[in-house]
C-alpha cells in the first residue's frame, strides 16, 4: 500500500504557486456551496509521526474560510470524556451541516498505537477497525463528505525529519520522546497501519495515501483530494432525493406484542411490592459510581401508554442528584444539523449517573418510518446502527434498560378521553395523538420489527403490559433492579 | 435573620395531604404555562448541612413533571470546568426557556465554605457576593424566575439530625466527615450565612428562609414559595412588552473613532514586520498552556471592515490545534432560549487554547441597539453585564483582546463594489449590508459609546485604522503580541 508513496514525488515552487491559486478558488467555492446544504465535511488526517498532519491542517485553514472550518486535535481525554464511550469525543466535535472539520488524529489513533505496542491482539484490533468503518458508514449516509488522507514517510525520511527539527532550537520542542519511540518501531508501525488502511479503505471512504516527503506535493495532494470529494458530493446534491413515503405495514397476527397478557393487574394494597423494588433500585443505583458504571433507561410505547408515570415512579427511586429525564420531541435546529443519533449521544450520563430517555433513538424506526420522515433505506439501516450504538454503550460500562409499554387501542381511547376532561392534563393531548391513533397497526408492525431486530444480551427489551398502570410501573422497577443486580453482581 | 426560622413550625399529616394536593395542581399548571413562554425557572436550594436540600429537590421532581425540570447538583468540578471561569458550570447547566432547574448547591456554596473556614477575607467574600448578585440580576432581566430558599436548622437540631441518620445503617452513609466539620463550626457558619443572605436578599430575588426541622412544613414552604413566584411571573407576561424602537443616535463630531488616522498605510515590501510579529505571537501563544492561561480575541467593526482578513492572518500565527474561530450570525434556537451571553460562554477556551470571536457579545450594544432588537433598558444594562463578564474572564486567567476595525464609508463602498465583482466573494455581500450602510451614523454612535463604556485594563479595546488592510492586520498582530507579552511577562 505504501510503496506507491515512496517514489519521490515533488512539486516545484512555480508549479506549486500556480496550482495553489486554482485549488484555493475551488476550495472556497466548494465551501461556500457547502454552507447552503445539509452536508458536512470531515477530513481525517492520519499518518506517520513527522509526516506533517498539523501542517496540513494549517494549510486547510489558510486556504479555506476558517469561520466555517475547525481543526480538531484529539490529545489526552478529559475526565468528562474518560467517563463516556470512546467515540463520545468524536460525536461532540462533529461539525454541523454546512461546516467542516479537519481532524488531526482520529478514531484510528488509539487502536493503531495500542496494536503497534502490542497492547491489544489482532482480534481486538480488527474489532476496533470494524467500529471505525461502521461509524464512517453512518457518517456518510448522514450527509457527511468524509475524506481520509494518510501522510506517509519512509523510515529514513522520518528520521531525517526529526533530526532536522531537533537541530533548530525553534522547532526542537516539536519532536517528543514518543516520536522517537515510534520511529524505533517504524517497521512494526508500518505493518499495523498497512493492515488498518487496507481494511478501512472502503468504496465510500477510501484512504488517499500521500507521499509526505516534499511539503508542496503533500499539501497539494491533500487539498486536491478534499476539493475533488467536496465537488463530487455537491454535484450529487443537485438531484434532490425523492420524498420518502410513509410505511403502512401490517403487524403479524400473532406477535410478541399480541401475546402479552394485558389483563395483568396489581391490587392497590400491594404497596409492599413497590417498596421492595424501590429499595432495590435505590441501593443498587447508589453503587454505580463506585463500580465505574452509569445507566440509561429508554422508554418507548404508543401515546398514553404510561411512559410518563413509569418514569416518574422509577425516578423516585434514584438519587435525585444523579438522574435526569430527557423528553424527545421535535429536534432543535442544532440537532437537525447533525446525524440523528447525535441528540442522544450528547445526553449520555457520566459515571454514576442515569439518563432516562422519554422517547429515544428508536424514533427512527418508529415515527420516522411510519410517517415517512426518512427514506426506507435510512430506517432500514438504523437497526444495525442502533445495535452498534448500544454495543458501544455496553462496552463503556453503561447499563442499558429498554422498555416498550404496550396497551390496547381501547385503553388508549379511554386515556385520551380522560385527558380531555382533566384540566391540567389537556395539554398532553394533541391532534397528533389522534392522528397517530389512526395508524395503530403501522406503529405496532414497526414496534414488532424493532423489538425483534434490536434485542441484545447487553441491551434487552423489556415488554411491559401497560393496561394497568400500577402493574406496569412495578414491572419497570423490577426490571431495572434486576438489570442492575445482574450487572453489578 | 434566622430567629424567625427557629420557632418550631410544623404541619400535621392531614393538613399536609390537603395542602400538597392544592400545591401540586398549582405547580403543574404553572409548569405547563411556563412551557409556552420565554421564561425559565431556577430554584436555588441552599441551607445548612442536614437541612434536606436534596430531599426538597426530590419533592419538586415528585410534584412537577420531571421532563421539564432538572436537578443540578454541583459536586467536584470536572477538569473541563476547572479550566474555565467559576461560573461556567452554572451557565452550562442553565435551563432553556420553558424549562426549570432546581439547584442543589449554587454560586453561594464556594464563597460561604471558604469564608467559614477563613480561606478568604471579608473583602473577597463580599466581592463574591457582589458577583452572585450581578449574575442573578442578569438572570432575572433575561426572563428567569429565580426563587431562592434557605433551609435552616438550629445547632441542636442539626446534631440530632446527623445522629439520627448515623444510627440507621441505611442512611449512615449520608453523613460525611465534612458534615461534622461543618457542625463543629456551626456558629461561625451561621454568621457567614447570615451575612450572605442579608446582603443578597434583593427585592427581585429575596431569600425565603425556611425552618427545616419539620419535613412537611419545610417541603410545603419551599413548594409554595416556588408556586407563588412562578404564578406571579406568568401573570406579568400576560402584558406583552412594547416593541422596542431602533436607536438612531448621532455620533459626536469629534470622537475616538473620528480621530483615527485612516491614511496609515503599510508598504507591501514590509514583510519582515509581519514575520516579526507573527513569530512573537507564535512563541508567546505556545506558552499559554504552561502558564495556565487561555486567550480570547474579539473582533468588531462595520461590514467589510476587514475582520475576516485580520482573523485569518492572526490565526496563521497560532498553533492550529489550539485555536478556533467562531462566527456569530443569527442565534440558533437553542441559543435564543438562553440569556444573550450564553452563546459566548459556551465557546470559552480551555487552558492553552484561543477562541477568536468574529462578532461578539457587543452585538447587544451595536446591532441589537441600532436595529431595535432589544429594549433600550436591555442594551443600557448590557455595558455593566459585559464588563462583569470580561472581569470574570480576566480573573480566570483568560487574556482578552478586543478589536474595533474602523474604515471610512467611502472605503466600505469600494469594498462592497469589489465584492460584487469577485465571483467567490459575492456571497459575502447581502442586502443587510446595504441596509446597515444607510445607518452608518447610528452604528458609529453606538460604537463610540461602547468603546468608552467597556474599556478596562484587563480587557482593553484596540482601535484599528482599517483603511489599509495590511496596516490593519499588522496592527492586530502586534497588539495581540503586546497583550500576550504583558500578561505572560
mmCIF file with all atom_site columns, N, CA, C and O in Angstrom, chain A residues 83 94 101 105 108 111 121 153 172 203 227 231 237 278 296 310 329 338 340 407 434 479 483:
data_model
loop_
_atom_site.group_PDB
_atom_site.id
_atom_site.type_symbol
_atom_site.label_atom_id
_atom_site.label_alt_id
_atom_site.label_comp_id
_atom_site.label_asym_id
_atom_site.label_entity_id
_atom_site.label_seq_id
_atom_site.pdbx_PDB_ins_code
_atom_site.Cartn_x
_atom_site.Cartn_y
_atom_site.Cartn_z
_atom_site.occupancy
_atom_site.B_iso_or_equiv
_atom_site.pdbx_formal_charge
_atom_site.auth_seq_id
_atom_site.auth_comp_id
_atom_site.auth_asym_id
_atom_site.auth_atom_id
_atom_site.pdbx_PDB_model_num
ATOM 1  N N  . UNK A 1 83  ? -15.196 9.350  31.002 1.00 0.00 ? 83  UNK A N  1
ATOM 2  C CA . UNK A 1 83  ? -16.330 8.700  31.647 1.00 0.00 ? 83  UNK A CA 1
ATOM 3  C C  . UNK A 1 83  ? -17.443 8.337  30.671 1.00 0.00 ? 83  UNK A C  1
ATOM 4  O O  . UNK A 1 83  ? -18.544 8.019  31.078 1.00 0.00 ? 83  UNK A O  1
ATOM 5  N N  . UNK A 1 94  ? -18.263 16.793 16.101 1.00 0.00 ? 94  UNK A N  1
ATOM 6  C CA . UNK A 1 94  ? -18.740 16.738 14.715 1.00 0.00 ? 94  UNK A CA 1
ATOM 7  C C  . UNK A 1 94  ? -19.186 18.121 14.264 1.00 0.00 ? 94  UNK A C  1
ATOM 8  O O  . UNK A 1 94  ? -19.896 18.799 14.984 1.00 0.00 ? 94  UNK A O  1
ATOM 9  N N  . UNK A 1 101 ? -14.690 20.123 9.339  1.00 0.00 ? 101 UNK A N  1
ATOM 10 C CA . UNK A 1 101 ? -13.691 19.939 10.389 1.00 0.00 ? 101 UNK A CA 1
ATOM 11 C C  . UNK A 1 101 ? -12.531 19.129 9.830  1.00 0.00 ? 101 UNK A C  1
ATOM 12 O O  . UNK A 1 101 ? -12.740 18.183 9.063  1.00 0.00 ? 101 UNK A O  1
ATOM 13 N N  . UNK A 1 105 ? -5.481  13.422 14.064 1.00 0.00 ? 105 UNK A N  1
ATOM 14 C CA . UNK A 1 105 ? -5.757  12.285 14.932 1.00 0.00 ? 105 UNK A CA 1
ATOM 15 C C  . UNK A 1 105 ? -7.233  11.986 14.803 1.00 0.00 ? 105 UNK A C  1
ATOM 16 O O  . UNK A 1 105 ? -8.015  12.857 14.426 1.00 0.00 ? 105 UNK A O  1
ATOM 17 N N  . UNK A 1 108 ? -8.758  6.300  14.570 1.00 0.00 ? 108 UNK A N  1
ATOM 18 C CA . UNK A 1 108 ? -7.745  5.301  14.214 1.00 0.00 ? 108 UNK A CA 1
ATOM 19 C C  . UNK A 1 108 ? -6.551  5.331  15.163 1.00 0.00 ? 108 UNK A C  1
ATOM 20 O O  . UNK A 1 108 ? -5.858  4.330  15.337 1.00 0.00 ? 108 UNK A O  1
ATOM 21 N N  . UNK A 1 111 ? -6.416  2.608  18.367 1.00 0.00 ? 111 UNK A N  1
ATOM 22 C CA . UNK A 1 111 ? -6.145  1.203  18.029 1.00 0.00 ? 111 UNK A CA 1
ATOM 23 C C  . UNK A 1 111 ? -4.781  1.000  17.375 1.00 0.00 ? 111 UNK A C  1
ATOM 24 O O  . UNK A 1 111 ? -4.095  0.014  17.677 1.00 0.00 ? 111 UNK A O  1
ATOM 25 N N  . UNK A 1 121 ? -4.508  -7.477 20.902 1.00 0.00 ? 121 UNK A N  1
ATOM 26 C CA . UNK A 1 121 ? -4.262  -8.528 19.922 1.00 0.00 ? 121 UNK A CA 1
ATOM 27 C C  . UNK A 1 121 ? -4.886  -8.188 18.588 1.00 0.00 ? 121 UNK A C  1
ATOM 28 O O  . UNK A 1 121 ? -5.557  -7.147 18.442 1.00 0.00 ? 121 UNK A O  1
ATOM 29 N N  . UNK A 1 153 ? 5.812   8.614  5.224  1.00 0.00 ? 153 UNK A N  1
ATOM 30 C CA . UNK A 1 153 ? 7.256   8.861  5.109  1.00 0.00 ? 153 UNK A CA 1
ATOM 31 C C  . UNK A 1 153 ? 7.972   7.521  5.187  1.00 0.00 ? 153 UNK A C  1
ATOM 32 O O  . UNK A 1 153 ? 7.529   6.621  5.905  1.00 0.00 ? 153 UNK A O  1
ATOM 33 N N  . UNK A 1 172 ? 12.866  22.349 17.857 1.00 0.00 ? 172 UNK A N  1
ATOM 34 C CA . UNK A 1 172 ? 13.280  21.133 18.572 1.00 0.00 ? 172 UNK A CA 1
ATOM 35 C C  . UNK A 1 172 ? 12.175  20.611 19.481 1.00 0.00 ? 172 UNK A C  1
ATOM 36 O O  . UNK A 1 172 ? 11.980  19.400 19.613 1.00 0.00 ? 172 UNK A O  1
ATOM 37 N N  . UNK A 1 203 ? -15.193 1.693  -0.457 1.00 0.00 ? 203 UNK A N  1
ATOM 38 C CA . UNK A 1 203 ? -15.559 2.419  -1.662 1.00 0.00 ? 203 UNK A CA 1
ATOM 39 C C  . UNK A 1 203 ? -16.019 3.828  -1.357 1.00 0.00 ? 203 UNK A C  1
ATOM 40 O O  . UNK A 1 203 ? -15.651 4.784  -2.032 1.00 0.00 ? 203 UNK A O  1
ATOM 41 N N  . UNK A 1 227 ? -10.894 18.848 -2.374 1.00 0.00 ? 227 UNK A N  1
ATOM 42 C CA . UNK A 1 227 ? -11.673 19.595 -3.362 1.00 0.00 ? 227 UNK A CA 1
ATOM 43 C C  . UNK A 1 227 ? -12.490 18.646 -4.230 1.00 0.00 ? 227 UNK A C  1
ATOM 44 O O  . UNK A 1 227 ? -13.690 18.846 -4.460 1.00 0.00 ? 227 UNK A O  1
ATOM 45 N N  . UNK A 1 231 ? -16.523 18.599 -4.316 1.00 0.00 ? 231 UNK A N  1
ATOM 46 C CA . UNK A 1 231 ? -17.210 18.963 -5.557 1.00 0.00 ? 231 UNK A CA 1
ATOM 47 C C  . UNK A 1 231 ? -18.140 17.843 -6.027 1.00 0.00 ? 231 UNK A C  1
ATOM 48 O O  . UNK A 1 231 ? -19.266 18.091 -6.458 1.00 0.00 ? 231 UNK A O  1
ATOM 49 N N  . UNK A 1 237 ? -25.819 16.508 -4.825 1.00 0.00 ? 237 UNK A N  1
ATOM 50 C CA . UNK A 1 237 ? -26.978 17.083 -4.127 1.00 0.00 ? 237 UNK A CA 1
ATOM 51 C C  . UNK A 1 237 ? -27.879 17.844 -5.089 1.00 0.00 ? 237 UNK A C  1
ATOM 52 O O  . UNK A 1 237 ? -28.987 18.216 -4.735 1.00 0.00 ? 237 UNK A O  1
ATOM 53 N N  . UNK A 1 278 ? -38.453 -0.509 44.978 1.00 0.00 ? 278 UNK A N  1
ATOM 54 C CA . UNK A 1 278 ? -37.890 0.842  45.097 1.00 0.00 ? 278 UNK A CA 1
ATOM 55 C C  . UNK A 1 278 ? -36.593 0.813  45.906 1.00 0.00 ? 278 UNK A C  1
ATOM 56 O O  . UNK A 1 278 ? -35.604 1.445  45.534 1.00 0.00 ? 278 UNK A O  1
ATOM 57 N N  . UNK A 1 296 ? -28.669 3.886  31.550 1.00 0.00 ? 296 UNK A N  1
ATOM 58 C CA . UNK A 1 296 ? -29.607 4.506  30.616 1.00 0.00 ? 296 UNK A CA 1
ATOM 59 C C  . UNK A 1 296 ? -30.907 3.731  30.662 1.00 0.00 ? 296 UNK A C  1
ATOM 60 O O  . UNK A 1 296 ? -30.896 2.502  30.581 1.00 0.00 ? 296 UNK A O  1
ATOM 61 N N  . UNK A 1 310 ? -44.509 5.824  34.542 1.00 0.00 ? 310 UNK A N  1
ATOM 62 C CA . UNK A 1 310 ? -43.492 4.823  34.873 1.00 0.00 ? 310 UNK A CA 1
ATOM 63 C C  . UNK A 1 310 ? -42.159 5.505  35.154 1.00 0.00 ? 310 UNK A C  1
ATOM 64 O O  . UNK A 1 310 ? -41.415 5.129  36.077 1.00 0.00 ? 310 UNK A O  1
ATOM 65 N N  . UNK A 1 329 ? -38.889 15.455 21.691 1.00 0.00 ? 329 UNK A N  1
ATOM 66 C CA . UNK A 1 329 ? -39.915 15.813 20.721 1.00 0.00 ? 329 UNK A CA 1
ATOM 67 C C  . UNK A 1 329 ? -39.216 16.153 19.426 1.00 0.00 ? 329 UNK A C  1
ATOM 68 O O  . UNK A 1 329 ? -38.249 15.509 19.040 1.00 0.00 ? 329 UNK A O  1
ATOM 69 N N  . UNK A 1 338 ? -27.214 17.617 12.595 1.00 0.00 ? 338 UNK A N  1
ATOM 70 C CA . UNK A 1 338 ? -26.313 16.529 12.968 1.00 0.00 ? 338 UNK A CA 1
ATOM 71 C C  . UNK A 1 338 ? -26.948 15.185 12.614 1.00 0.00 ? 338 UNK A C  1
ATOM 72 O O  . UNK A 1 338 ? -28.161 15.112 12.412 1.00 0.00 ? 338 UNK A O  1
ATOM 73 N N  . UNK A 1 340 ? -28.757 11.649 13.151 1.00 0.00 ? 340 UNK A N  1
ATOM 74 C CA . UNK A 1 340 ? -29.913 11.503 14.042 1.00 0.00 ? 340 UNK A CA 1
ATOM 75 C C  . UNK A 1 340 ? -29.562 10.997 15.437 1.00 0.00 ? 340 UNK A C  1
ATOM 76 O O  . UNK A 1 340 ? -30.279 11.253 16.394 1.00 0.00 ? 340 UNK A O  1
ATOM 77 N N  . UNK A 1 407 ? -50.274 -1.099 25.361 1.00 0.00 ? 407 UNK A N  1
ATOM 78 C CA . UNK A 1 407 ? -51.677 -1.039 25.796 1.00 0.00 ? 407 UNK A CA 1
ATOM 79 C C  . UNK A 1 407 ? -52.556 -1.403 24.599 1.00 0.00 ? 407 UNK A C  1
ATOM 80 O O  . UNK A 1 407 ? -52.078 -1.507 23.477 1.00 0.00 ? 407 UNK A O  1
ATOM 81 N N  . UNK A 1 434 ? -54.301 11.989 18.066 1.00 0.00 ? 434 UNK A N  1
ATOM 82 C CA . UNK A 1 434 ? -55.452 11.385 17.379 1.00 0.00 ? 434 UNK A CA 1
ATOM 83 C C  . UNK A 1 434 ? -55.042 10.854 16.014 1.00 0.00 ? 434 UNK A C  1
ATOM 84 O O  . UNK A 1 434 ? -55.468 9.777  15.601 1.00 0.00 ? 434 UNK A O  1
ATOM 85 N N  . UNK A 1 479 ? -37.685 -4.659 36.672 1.00 0.00 ? 479 UNK A N  1
ATOM 86 C CA . UNK A 1 479 ? -36.763 -4.928 35.565 1.00 0.00 ? 479 UNK A CA 1
ATOM 87 C C  . UNK A 1 479 ? -35.465 -4.132 35.731 1.00 0.00 ? 479 UNK A C  1
ATOM 88 O O  . UNK A 1 479 ? -34.367 -4.645 35.496 1.00 0.00 ? 479 UNK A O  1
ATOM 89 N N  . UNK A 1 483 ? -31.803 -5.777 36.230 1.00 0.00 ? 483 UNK A N  1
ATOM 90 C CA . UNK A 1 483 ? -30.672 -5.438 35.352 1.00 0.00 ? 483 UNK A CA 1
ATOM 91 C C  . UNK A 1 483 ? -29.481 -4.968 36.180 1.00 0.00 ? 483 UNK A C  1
ATOM 92 O O  . UNK A 1 483 ? -28.334 -5.375 35.942 1.00 0.00 ? 483 UNK A O  1
#
